[in-house]
XYZ file of C-alpha atoms in Angstrom:
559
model
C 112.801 -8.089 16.705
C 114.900 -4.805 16.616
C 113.358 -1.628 17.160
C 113.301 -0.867 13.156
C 111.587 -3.896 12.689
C 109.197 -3.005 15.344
C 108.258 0.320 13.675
C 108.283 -1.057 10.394
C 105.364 -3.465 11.435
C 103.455 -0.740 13.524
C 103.792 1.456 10.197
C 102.568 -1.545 8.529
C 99.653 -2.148 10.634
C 98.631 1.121 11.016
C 98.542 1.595 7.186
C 96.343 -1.373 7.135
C 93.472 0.040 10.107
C 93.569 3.222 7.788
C 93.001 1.388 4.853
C 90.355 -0.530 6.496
C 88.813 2.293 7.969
C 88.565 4.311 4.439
C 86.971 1.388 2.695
C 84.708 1.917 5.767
C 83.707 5.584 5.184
C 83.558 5.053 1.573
C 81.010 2.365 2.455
C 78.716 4.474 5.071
C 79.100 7.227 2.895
C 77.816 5.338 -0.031
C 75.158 4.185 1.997
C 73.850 7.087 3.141
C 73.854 8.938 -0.607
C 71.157 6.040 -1.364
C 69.034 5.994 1.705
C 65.852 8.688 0.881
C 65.470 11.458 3.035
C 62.529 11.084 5.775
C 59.523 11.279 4.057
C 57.232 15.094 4.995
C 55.504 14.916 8.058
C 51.417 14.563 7.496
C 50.323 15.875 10.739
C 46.674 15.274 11.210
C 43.774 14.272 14.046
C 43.280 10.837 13.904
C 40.236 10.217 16.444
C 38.430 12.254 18.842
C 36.963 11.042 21.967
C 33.940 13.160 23.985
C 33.494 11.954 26.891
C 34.446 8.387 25.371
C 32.360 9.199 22.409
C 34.252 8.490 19.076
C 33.764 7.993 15.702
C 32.138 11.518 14.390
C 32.527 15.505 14.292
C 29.167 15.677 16.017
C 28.651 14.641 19.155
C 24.857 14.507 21.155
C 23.432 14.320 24.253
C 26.800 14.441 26.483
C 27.876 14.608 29.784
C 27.843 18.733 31.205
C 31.307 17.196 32.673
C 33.209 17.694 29.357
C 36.822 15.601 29.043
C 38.386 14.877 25.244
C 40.982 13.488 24.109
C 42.594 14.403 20.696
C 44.716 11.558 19.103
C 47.148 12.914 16.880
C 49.522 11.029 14.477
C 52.295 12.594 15.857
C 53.635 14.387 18.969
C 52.759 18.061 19.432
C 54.215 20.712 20.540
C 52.942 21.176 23.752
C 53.942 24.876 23.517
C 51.434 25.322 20.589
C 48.536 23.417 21.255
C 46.787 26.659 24.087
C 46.607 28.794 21.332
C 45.191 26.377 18.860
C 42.218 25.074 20.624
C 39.195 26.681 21.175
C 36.292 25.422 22.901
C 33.177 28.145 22.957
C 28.788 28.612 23.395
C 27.115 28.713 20.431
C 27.492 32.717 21.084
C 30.913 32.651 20.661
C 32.515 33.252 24.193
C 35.610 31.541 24.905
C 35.642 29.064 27.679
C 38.873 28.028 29.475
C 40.212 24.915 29.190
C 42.241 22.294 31.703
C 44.682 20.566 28.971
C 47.480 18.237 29.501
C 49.361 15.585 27.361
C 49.404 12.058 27.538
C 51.488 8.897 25.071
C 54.683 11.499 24.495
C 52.521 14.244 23.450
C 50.868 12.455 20.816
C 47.576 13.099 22.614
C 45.948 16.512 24.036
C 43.387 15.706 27.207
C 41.708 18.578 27.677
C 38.412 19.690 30.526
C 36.223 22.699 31.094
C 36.843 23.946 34.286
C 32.955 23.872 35.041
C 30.587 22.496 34.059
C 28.289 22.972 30.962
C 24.873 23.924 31.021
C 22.241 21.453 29.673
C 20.262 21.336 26.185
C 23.201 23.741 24.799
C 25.541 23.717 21.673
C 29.267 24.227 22.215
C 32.461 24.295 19.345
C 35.325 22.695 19.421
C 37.685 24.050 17.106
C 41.328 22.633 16.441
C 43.368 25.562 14.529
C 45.642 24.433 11.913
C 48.491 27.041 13.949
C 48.861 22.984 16.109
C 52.515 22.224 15.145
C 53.677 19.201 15.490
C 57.674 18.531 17.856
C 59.233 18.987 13.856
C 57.282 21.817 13.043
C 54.808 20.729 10.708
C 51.217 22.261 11.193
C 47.987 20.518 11.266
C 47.024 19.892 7.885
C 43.318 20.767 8.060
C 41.419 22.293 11.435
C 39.074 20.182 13.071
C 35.627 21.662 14.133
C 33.416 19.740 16.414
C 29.719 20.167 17.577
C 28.626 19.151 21.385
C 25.388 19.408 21.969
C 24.931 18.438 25.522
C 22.105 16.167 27.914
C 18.801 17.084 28.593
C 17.972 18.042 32.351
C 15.098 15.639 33.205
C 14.285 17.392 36.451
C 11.168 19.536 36.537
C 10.758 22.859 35.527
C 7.739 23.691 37.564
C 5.773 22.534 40.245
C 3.899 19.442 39.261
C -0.288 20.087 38.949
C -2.733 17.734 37.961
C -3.189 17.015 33.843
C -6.750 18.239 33.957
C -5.012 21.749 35.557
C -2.020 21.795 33.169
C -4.621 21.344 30.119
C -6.340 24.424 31.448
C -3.336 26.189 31.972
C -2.139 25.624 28.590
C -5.791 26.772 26.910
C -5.974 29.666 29.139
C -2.132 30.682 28.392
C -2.348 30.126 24.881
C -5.263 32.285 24.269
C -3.610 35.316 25.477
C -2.294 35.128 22.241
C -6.051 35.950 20.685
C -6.797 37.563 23.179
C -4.452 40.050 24.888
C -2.327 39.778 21.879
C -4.615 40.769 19.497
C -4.350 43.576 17.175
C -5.898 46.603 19.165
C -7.944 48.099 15.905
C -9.600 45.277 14.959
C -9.333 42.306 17.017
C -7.786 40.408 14.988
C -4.903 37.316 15.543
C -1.321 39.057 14.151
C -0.069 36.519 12.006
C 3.030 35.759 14.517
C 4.510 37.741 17.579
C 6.934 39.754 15.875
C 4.279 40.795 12.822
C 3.002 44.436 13.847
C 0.207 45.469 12.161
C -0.452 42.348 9.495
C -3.247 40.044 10.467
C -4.540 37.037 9.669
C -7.769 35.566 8.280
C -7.351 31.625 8.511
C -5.291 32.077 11.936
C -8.049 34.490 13.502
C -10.657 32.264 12.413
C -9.025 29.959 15.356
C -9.125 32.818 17.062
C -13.105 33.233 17.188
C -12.908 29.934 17.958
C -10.905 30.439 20.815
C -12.852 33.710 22.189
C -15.815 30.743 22.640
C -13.327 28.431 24.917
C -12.208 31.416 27.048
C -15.791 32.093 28.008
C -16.672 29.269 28.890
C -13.443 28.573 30.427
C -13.769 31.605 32.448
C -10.900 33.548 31.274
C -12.910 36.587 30.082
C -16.451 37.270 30.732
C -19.239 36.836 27.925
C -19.552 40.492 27.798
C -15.785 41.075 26.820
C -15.910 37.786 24.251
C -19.221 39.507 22.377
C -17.519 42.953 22.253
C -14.397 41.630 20.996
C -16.484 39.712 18.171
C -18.280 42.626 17.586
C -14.803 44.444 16.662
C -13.577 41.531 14.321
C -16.915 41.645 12.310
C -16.611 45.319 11.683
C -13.236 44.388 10.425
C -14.406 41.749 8.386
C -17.133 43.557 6.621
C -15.128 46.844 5.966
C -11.312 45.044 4.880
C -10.616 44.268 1.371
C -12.320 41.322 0.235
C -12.328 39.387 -3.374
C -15.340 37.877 -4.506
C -16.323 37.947 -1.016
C -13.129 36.187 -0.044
C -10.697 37.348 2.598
C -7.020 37.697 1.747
C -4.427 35.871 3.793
C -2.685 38.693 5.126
C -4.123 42.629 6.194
C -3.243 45.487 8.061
C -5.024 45.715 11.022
C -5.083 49.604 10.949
C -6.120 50.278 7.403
C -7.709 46.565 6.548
C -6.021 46.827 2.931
C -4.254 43.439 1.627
C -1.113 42.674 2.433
C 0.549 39.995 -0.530
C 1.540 37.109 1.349
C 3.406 36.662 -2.163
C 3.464 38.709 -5.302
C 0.556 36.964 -7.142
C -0.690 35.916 -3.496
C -2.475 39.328 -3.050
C -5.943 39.255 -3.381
C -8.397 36.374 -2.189
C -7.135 33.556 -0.446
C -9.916 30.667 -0.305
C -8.587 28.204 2.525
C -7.925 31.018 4.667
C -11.308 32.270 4.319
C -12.379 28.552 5.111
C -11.261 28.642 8.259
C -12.532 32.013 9.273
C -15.860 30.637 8.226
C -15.534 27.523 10.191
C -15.300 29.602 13.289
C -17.960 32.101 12.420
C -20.788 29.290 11.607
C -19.393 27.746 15.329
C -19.201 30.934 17.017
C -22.979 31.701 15.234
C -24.437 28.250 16.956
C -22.734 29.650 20.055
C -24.615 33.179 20.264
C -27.519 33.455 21.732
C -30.380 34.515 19.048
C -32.667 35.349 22.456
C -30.474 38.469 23.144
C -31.080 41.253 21.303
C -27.101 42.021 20.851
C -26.088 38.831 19.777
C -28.765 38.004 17.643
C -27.518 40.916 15.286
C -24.414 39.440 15.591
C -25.544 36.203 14.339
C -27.205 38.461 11.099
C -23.957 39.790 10.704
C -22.345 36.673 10.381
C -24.414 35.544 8.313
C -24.084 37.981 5.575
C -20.285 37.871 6.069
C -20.751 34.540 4.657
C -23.129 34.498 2.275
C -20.979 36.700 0.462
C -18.009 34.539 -0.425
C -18.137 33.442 -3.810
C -17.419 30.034 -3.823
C -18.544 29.319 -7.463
C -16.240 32.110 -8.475
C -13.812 29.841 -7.536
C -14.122 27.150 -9.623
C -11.895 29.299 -12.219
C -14.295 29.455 -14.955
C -16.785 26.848 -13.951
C -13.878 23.929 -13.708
C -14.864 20.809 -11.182
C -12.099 22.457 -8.775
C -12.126 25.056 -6.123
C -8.875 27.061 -6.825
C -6.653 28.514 -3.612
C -6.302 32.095 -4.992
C -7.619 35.200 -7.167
C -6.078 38.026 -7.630
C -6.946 41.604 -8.717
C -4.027 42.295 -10.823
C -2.751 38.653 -11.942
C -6.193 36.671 -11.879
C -5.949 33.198 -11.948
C -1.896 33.384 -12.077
C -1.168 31.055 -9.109
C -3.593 28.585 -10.696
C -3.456 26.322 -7.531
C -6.097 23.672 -7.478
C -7.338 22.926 -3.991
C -6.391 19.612 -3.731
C -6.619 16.925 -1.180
C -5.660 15.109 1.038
C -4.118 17.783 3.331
C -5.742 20.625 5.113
C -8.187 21.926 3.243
C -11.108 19.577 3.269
C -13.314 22.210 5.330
C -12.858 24.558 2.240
C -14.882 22.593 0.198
C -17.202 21.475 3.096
C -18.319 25.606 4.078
C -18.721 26.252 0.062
C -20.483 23.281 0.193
C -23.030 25.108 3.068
C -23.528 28.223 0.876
C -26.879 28.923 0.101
C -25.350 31.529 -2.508
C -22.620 30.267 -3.957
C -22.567 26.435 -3.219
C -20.275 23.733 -4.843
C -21.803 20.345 -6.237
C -20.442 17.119 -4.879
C -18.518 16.470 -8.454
C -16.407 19.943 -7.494
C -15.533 17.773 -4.015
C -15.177 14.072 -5.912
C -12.851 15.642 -9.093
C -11.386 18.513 -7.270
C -10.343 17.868 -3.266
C -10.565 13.548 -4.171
C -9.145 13.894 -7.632
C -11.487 11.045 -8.526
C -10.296 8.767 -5.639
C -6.554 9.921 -5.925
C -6.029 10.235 -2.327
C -7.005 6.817 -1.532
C -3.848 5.240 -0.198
C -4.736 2.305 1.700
C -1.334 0.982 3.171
C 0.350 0.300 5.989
C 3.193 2.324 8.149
C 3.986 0.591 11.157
C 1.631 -2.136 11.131
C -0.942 1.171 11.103
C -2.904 1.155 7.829
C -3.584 5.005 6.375
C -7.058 5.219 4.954
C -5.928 8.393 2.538
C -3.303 11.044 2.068
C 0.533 10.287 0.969
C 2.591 7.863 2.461
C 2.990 8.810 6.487
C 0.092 11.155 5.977
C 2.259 14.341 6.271
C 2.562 16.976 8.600
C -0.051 16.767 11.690
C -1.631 20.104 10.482
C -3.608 17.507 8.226
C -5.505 16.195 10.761
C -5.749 19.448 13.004
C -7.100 22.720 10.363
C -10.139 21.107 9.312
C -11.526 19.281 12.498
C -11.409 22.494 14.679
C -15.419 22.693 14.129
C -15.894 19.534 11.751
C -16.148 16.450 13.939
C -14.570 13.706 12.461
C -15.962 10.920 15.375
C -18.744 9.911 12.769
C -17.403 11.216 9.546
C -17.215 8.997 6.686
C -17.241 8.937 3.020
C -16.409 6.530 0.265
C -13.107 7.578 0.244
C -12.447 7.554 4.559
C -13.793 6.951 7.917
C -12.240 10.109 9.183
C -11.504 9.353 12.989
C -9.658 6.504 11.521
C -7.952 8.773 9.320
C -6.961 10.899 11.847
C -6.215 8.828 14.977
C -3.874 6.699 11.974
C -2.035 9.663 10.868
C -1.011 11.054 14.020
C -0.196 7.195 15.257
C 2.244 7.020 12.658
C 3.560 10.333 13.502
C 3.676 9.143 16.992
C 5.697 6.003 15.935
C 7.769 7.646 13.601
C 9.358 9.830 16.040
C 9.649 7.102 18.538
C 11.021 4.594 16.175
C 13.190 7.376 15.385
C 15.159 5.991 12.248
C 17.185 9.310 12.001
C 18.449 9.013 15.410
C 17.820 12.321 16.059
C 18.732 13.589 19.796
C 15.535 13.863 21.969
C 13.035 11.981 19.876
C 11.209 9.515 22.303
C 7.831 8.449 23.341
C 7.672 11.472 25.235
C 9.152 13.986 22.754
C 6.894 13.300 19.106
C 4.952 16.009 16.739
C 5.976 16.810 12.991
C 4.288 19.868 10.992
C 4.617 22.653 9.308
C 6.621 25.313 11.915
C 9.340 27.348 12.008
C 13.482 25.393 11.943
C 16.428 26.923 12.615
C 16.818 27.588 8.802
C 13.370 29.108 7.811
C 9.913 27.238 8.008
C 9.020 23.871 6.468
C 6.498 21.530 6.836
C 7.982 18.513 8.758
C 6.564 14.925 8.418
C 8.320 11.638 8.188
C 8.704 12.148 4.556
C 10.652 15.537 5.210
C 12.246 15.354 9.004
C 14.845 17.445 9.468
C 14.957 16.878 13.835
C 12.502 19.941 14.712
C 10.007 19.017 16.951
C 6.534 21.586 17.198
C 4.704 21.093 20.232
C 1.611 22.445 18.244
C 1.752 18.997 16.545
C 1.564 16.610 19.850
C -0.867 18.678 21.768
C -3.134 19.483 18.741
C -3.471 15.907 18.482
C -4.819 14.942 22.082
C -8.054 14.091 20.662
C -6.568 11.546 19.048
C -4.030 10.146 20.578
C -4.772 11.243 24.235
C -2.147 9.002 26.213
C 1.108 10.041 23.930
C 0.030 13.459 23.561
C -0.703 14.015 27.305
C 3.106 11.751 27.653
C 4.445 14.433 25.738
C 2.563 17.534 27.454
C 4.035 16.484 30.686
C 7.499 16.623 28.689
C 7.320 19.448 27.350
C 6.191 21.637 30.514
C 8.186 19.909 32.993
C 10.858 18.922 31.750
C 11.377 21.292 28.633
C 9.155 24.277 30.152
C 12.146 26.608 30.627
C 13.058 26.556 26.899
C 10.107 25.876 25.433
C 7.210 27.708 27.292
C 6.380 31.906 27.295
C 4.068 34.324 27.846
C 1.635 32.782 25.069
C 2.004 29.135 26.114
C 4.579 26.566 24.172
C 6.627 28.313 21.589
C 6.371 27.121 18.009
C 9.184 24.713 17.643
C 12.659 23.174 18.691
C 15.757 21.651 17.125
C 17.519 19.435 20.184
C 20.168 18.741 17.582
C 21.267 22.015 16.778
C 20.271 23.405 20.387
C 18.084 25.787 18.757
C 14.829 26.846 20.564
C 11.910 28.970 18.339
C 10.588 32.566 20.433
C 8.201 32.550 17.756
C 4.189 32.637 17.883
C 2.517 31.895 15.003
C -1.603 32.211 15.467
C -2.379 28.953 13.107
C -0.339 26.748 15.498
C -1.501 28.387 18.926
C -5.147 27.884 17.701
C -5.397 24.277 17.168
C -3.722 23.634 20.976
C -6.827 25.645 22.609
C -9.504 24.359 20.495
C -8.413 20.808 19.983
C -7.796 20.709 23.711
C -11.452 21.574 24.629
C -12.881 18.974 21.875
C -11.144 16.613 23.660
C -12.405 17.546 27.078
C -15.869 18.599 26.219
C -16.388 18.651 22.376
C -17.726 22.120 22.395
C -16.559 23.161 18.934
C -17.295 19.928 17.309
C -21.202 19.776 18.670
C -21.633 24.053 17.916
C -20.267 23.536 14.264
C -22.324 20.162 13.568
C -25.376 22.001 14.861
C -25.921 23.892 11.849
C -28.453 22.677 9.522
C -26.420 24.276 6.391
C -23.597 21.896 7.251
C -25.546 19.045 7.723
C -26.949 19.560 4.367
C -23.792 20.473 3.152
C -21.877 17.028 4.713
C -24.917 15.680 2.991
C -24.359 17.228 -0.086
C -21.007 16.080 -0.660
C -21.688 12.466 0.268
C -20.374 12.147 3.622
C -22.289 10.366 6.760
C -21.838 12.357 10.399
């Protein structure tokens, strides 16, 4: 082959490989005009892990050694993620963080650097400013809740039950006692309520002046002259139809409306400030000069309240409230069952204004309406609605009114009672909320402040607040699971949940939200149901009295 030849074939050849390599491009080119572009990154969490925890936004009772793990669908950039997660106290204070990255960046590890404190609620928030490595930002921030473990050791030295129950009693009645509004010895209707007062709540509180006598906390002298001071209140304040309002100033005893038609007699307040001045009467001595006008005093103090009146117009019904400027607007029957059975029990003592036994059958029964008769937890409930409520049920009326022998055709009343707070007991163990912190040891649902307001918490309304008030109130009747959940509550919750005036009102484990509040109807009960357990003081002083005898009698009940 000469060299023309040669180049002719080379030439040939080469025209060929360009050919070839043109149908090529034209090919790939093609190709790639139909292949869609990648599809928009959706950069989002995918799982969160707490302390291997997964599967929620909320997380409970976790380790104070925090680790997490944020799976991401797809790798971050590193560069963004310090400034996008925040992990703070419920306050708000930023805490630093230990973070590193783990499966090429498609995960964030992150620690605290110390440890967290105990029975506390921290935030986790996960700022939509995350980018991902192709700059596509988190398409919705994730927020997490950690609320973290109890501490189970104790919170003060350990004493013997009999000493913590005195402790308690003696604690809690500084709230009646030392607490007490200076002009007129009254209980202020919570710890932050300056001059308004209470009638129902200081009833407890006469109540309670009888326990811290004979408990030794304050001498007879200084319980009489404190007495002394509430009846001139009583006898000089506004009254309505000789019943007490709910609320008054303690300076100038004029009403204070507890609502706007709520502001003139209140009748089941008024019931329980004469429960504890028939038990503080049986108490006085009528041998003593002093306290035998004290006993006249109280006895016109109750004479006085019209009970008739408050049958609103002669109807087979007690009614809750009268006003002087809306009358019989509220129109609330007193109905049962719930706390108000000693209502119709002291009008049913009045020698001047008593009730018949159809007011109690039609009005507090509703004609046997508050039968109920079935079972909750293998634990059969005599009366009331299903669970029997909130504990204050069992707890308002039986302050003076024993219910060891009490029975009418409606109830055996100790059943009643030792029932209802069983099932309240089993509810909260059975716990079928899963709420953090309910147990054996941690039980009582009533009506007490929650972290949004006040409610009145039962199993049929349980919204995770537990109220100590509940539990110890309740020793009488359930004395193992309430002293189980004393013990818990001192030692082991004692520096949340205890103050200058004994156990606060309430707590929320789930929201790490402790009450500071006081409120005089649920520091009564603990004091006085306390000491009918020990001794049954208040139950044999208010049975004493021949007008409720005859009034038990009245009504159709056997004692």
């Amino acid at each position: 082959m000469n060299s023309i030849s040669r180049k002719i074939k080379y030439i040939n050849l080469g025209l060929a490989l360009c050919g070839s390599f043109m149908i090529s491009l034209v090919f790939i080119t093609s190709c790639k005009k139909d292949n869609p572009p990648l599809a928009p990154e959706d950069f989002h969490i995918k799982r969160i892990y707490v302390n291997d925890q997964t599967g929620t936004y909320n997380y409970y009772n976790t380790s104070l050694s925090f680790d997490c793990r944020v799976i991401l669908s797809a790798p971050v950039d590193t560069s963004s993620a310090k400034k996008s997660i925040i992990f703070s106290t419920k306050s708000g204070i930023t805490l630093p963080l230990a973070i590193s990255f783990e499966n090429k960046d498609s995960i964030i590890h992150f620690q605290t650097l110390s440890p967290l404190n105990s029975l506390s609620r921290y935030n986790l928030s996960i700022k939509t400013a995350l980018t991902s490595k192709r700059g596509n930002s988190l398409v919705s921030e994730g927020k997490v809740k950690i609320i973290t473990q109890i501490d189970s050791t104790d919170k003060f030295p350990r004493i013997s039950d009999d000493q913590l129950l005195t402790k308690i009693q003696q604690q809690t009645f500084k709230y009646f006692y030392d607490f007490a509004h200076p002009s007129c010895g009254m209980a202020r209707e919570r710890n932050i309520s300056g001059d308004v007062v209470t009638t129902g709540g200081s009833g407890f509180g006469v109540m309670a002046l009888i326990v811290g006598i004979e408990r030794g906390f304050i001498t007879r002298n200084q319980g009489i002259a404190r007495l002394d001071k509430i009846l001139t209140f009583l006898a000089t304040c506004d009254r309505f139809h000789g019943a007490w309002p709910h609320w008054l100033n303690g300076n100038t005893g004029k009403t204070v409306p507890f609502t706007q038609y709520d502001d003139g007699g209140d009748l089941v307040e008024t019931s329980y400030m004469v429960q504890g001045l028939i038990t503080m009467r049986q108490y006085l001595n009528s041998g003593d000069a002093t306290e035998n006008a004290l006993i006249s005093r109280i006895n016109a103090l109750c004479s006085a309240v019209e009970y008739d009146w408050f049958r609103n117009g002669g109807q087979n019904s007690l009614f809750w409230h009268w006003s002087p400027t809306y009358g019989w607007q509220m129109n609330f029957r007193i109905e049962g069952y719930n706390e108000t059975l000693i209502t119709y029990v002291v009008a049913a003592t009045s020698t001047t204004h008593p009730i018949t036994k159809e007011v109690y059958q039609q009005g507090y029964a509703k004609s046997g309406a508050i039968v109920n008769g079935n079972t909750y937890y293998n634990i059969k409930l005599p009366i009331g609605e299903p669970y029997g409520g909130p504990l204050f049920f069992s707890q308002y009326s039986y302050l003076g009114l024993d219910p060891r022998n009490l029975s009418d055709i409606y109830a055996n009343y100790w059943e009643q009672n030792v029932n209802h707070s069983l099932i309240n007991f089993t509810y909260c163990k059975t716990n079928p909320k899963n709420y953090m912190g309910y147990s054996k040891n941690c039980w009582g649902l009533t009506a007490t402040d929650n972290p949004w307001g006040y409610a009145a918490h039962s199993p049929s309304n349980d919204l995770g607040v537990i109220s100590p008030t509940a539990a110890v109130s309740a020793i009488a009747y359930t004395p193992t699971q309430s002293m189980n959940a004393i013990r818990f509550f001192y030692y082991t919750l004692g520096d949340k949940v205890w103050g200058d005036y004994g156990f606060y009102d309430s707590f929320d484990l789930n929201e790490a939200w402790w009450s500071s509040a006081y409120l005089s109807i649920d520091q009564g009960p603990e004091i006085c149901m306390i000491e009918n357990y020990r001794t049954a003081l208040l139950w044999n002083l208010f049975m004493s009295a021949s007008e409720v005898k005859a009034g038990l009698t009245k009504l159709g009940f056997s004692y």
